[in-house]
C-alpha angles and dihedrals in degrees: 000000000000130000113258108282093356142098123257114265112261120245088242091054092050091047091051091049092050092047090049091052092047089050092051093046090049091048094050091046090052090048093051093043095050094044096047092036096056091045093051093043091050089052092048094049097043099039114017101029092042098234094146100184110104095164093053090045090053090048089054089052093050092046090054091046091052094049098040093043090056091047092048095048105031099036109019093033094216086162131003113269114253116206126222104245103197146009089251091058090047090051089052091051089049090053090051090048091054092053090044090053091050091051096049096042092048090048092051092047090052090054089063090064108024134057116248091245093061091039089058092047091056091042090057089070091074092110090058093055092042090055092047094049092043090053094047099041104033101020085232110162124202125203117278089248090059091051089047091058089060090066094076089043092061096032090054093056091047089053092044091050092053092049098042110115092198097045114155118183098211091046090049092051091049091049092050089048091051092049093047092047091050090053092045091054091053092052094042091050090055091051102039099040098036101117118089092239093055102041114117128187115241094260094053091043089055090048090061099032098051098062090045088050090053090052090050094045097046097074090040089054093047095049101034102034102042116210093350092152092053091047091049091050090051090049090050091053090056097038120008089194089088090067093053091045092052093046094047092044092050093049089047089054089059093047089055088064095040096050091043089056093046094046089050089050098046103038135056123261090249093052091048091050093051093044092048093052091048095046094071092050091050090050090052094051094045093047092050090050092049104037097030091217113173116257131189131216088239091054093050092046089052092050091047090052090051092051091049089051091051091051091049090047092052091048092049092049091050094050094047095052110125 
């Protein structure tokens, strides 16, 4: 059967369409798997396994990101290499890297004390902090409807906090700090790398940020996590699994960034928005099934309210685009 007034689709066209859909599904599956996988593995290492060194773990992640980013761009040519044009641009990237480090380290520290489900609930408040920082640093005002949608975002986390059986104040503070730093990086990136000559795609930005992050994290690891390398070597002598876990986890951290870039490139903004909102919910369900952490009805209602607020916020931002 043909479409009205048109020719029947060719077998080659149908095959290409099917292949394209399989590719997109595979890409999204990889994105979900790497995102949720690194989160769950971080939790397992820092909390269940007893590897209590979040700064060193983050440094391992950044080292892998630096090496694999170079391999992907310089050798595999996943994207064209963009060069840093000035010392000023490099200083801006270093500032972003510092904030990025603070976000990742704080997030990893929070996983030592909080279940993944609650960690994701707090992380869902990123739009709130983004709006606050954008208002303070760029005097960018959103419509009153957009600000109104942030009320359920924050209210939901307050409700979830009150109903969280495994609530830990220090872990909560670290999680809030990680979420705020993630939002700050987004706003800073828009300010610092706004000119056409300085804009970098996410893969090239990671290529330059990751080595700087390693340099920043090295002294912090030495002074704050005494003899962590020696302790890791001793752990490896008793159980070599720790080495494979650290290597796999570090590579997975890079693939989070790679798949995020590819999904952004090969899907629409609307698809990405829907998938992003669903990803946190999937991570919550999977983490509860794996770690069996207790959850309350109040906590889940709070998280649901936050997710609804995030969806409404995204819709409001989309409709108010000039």
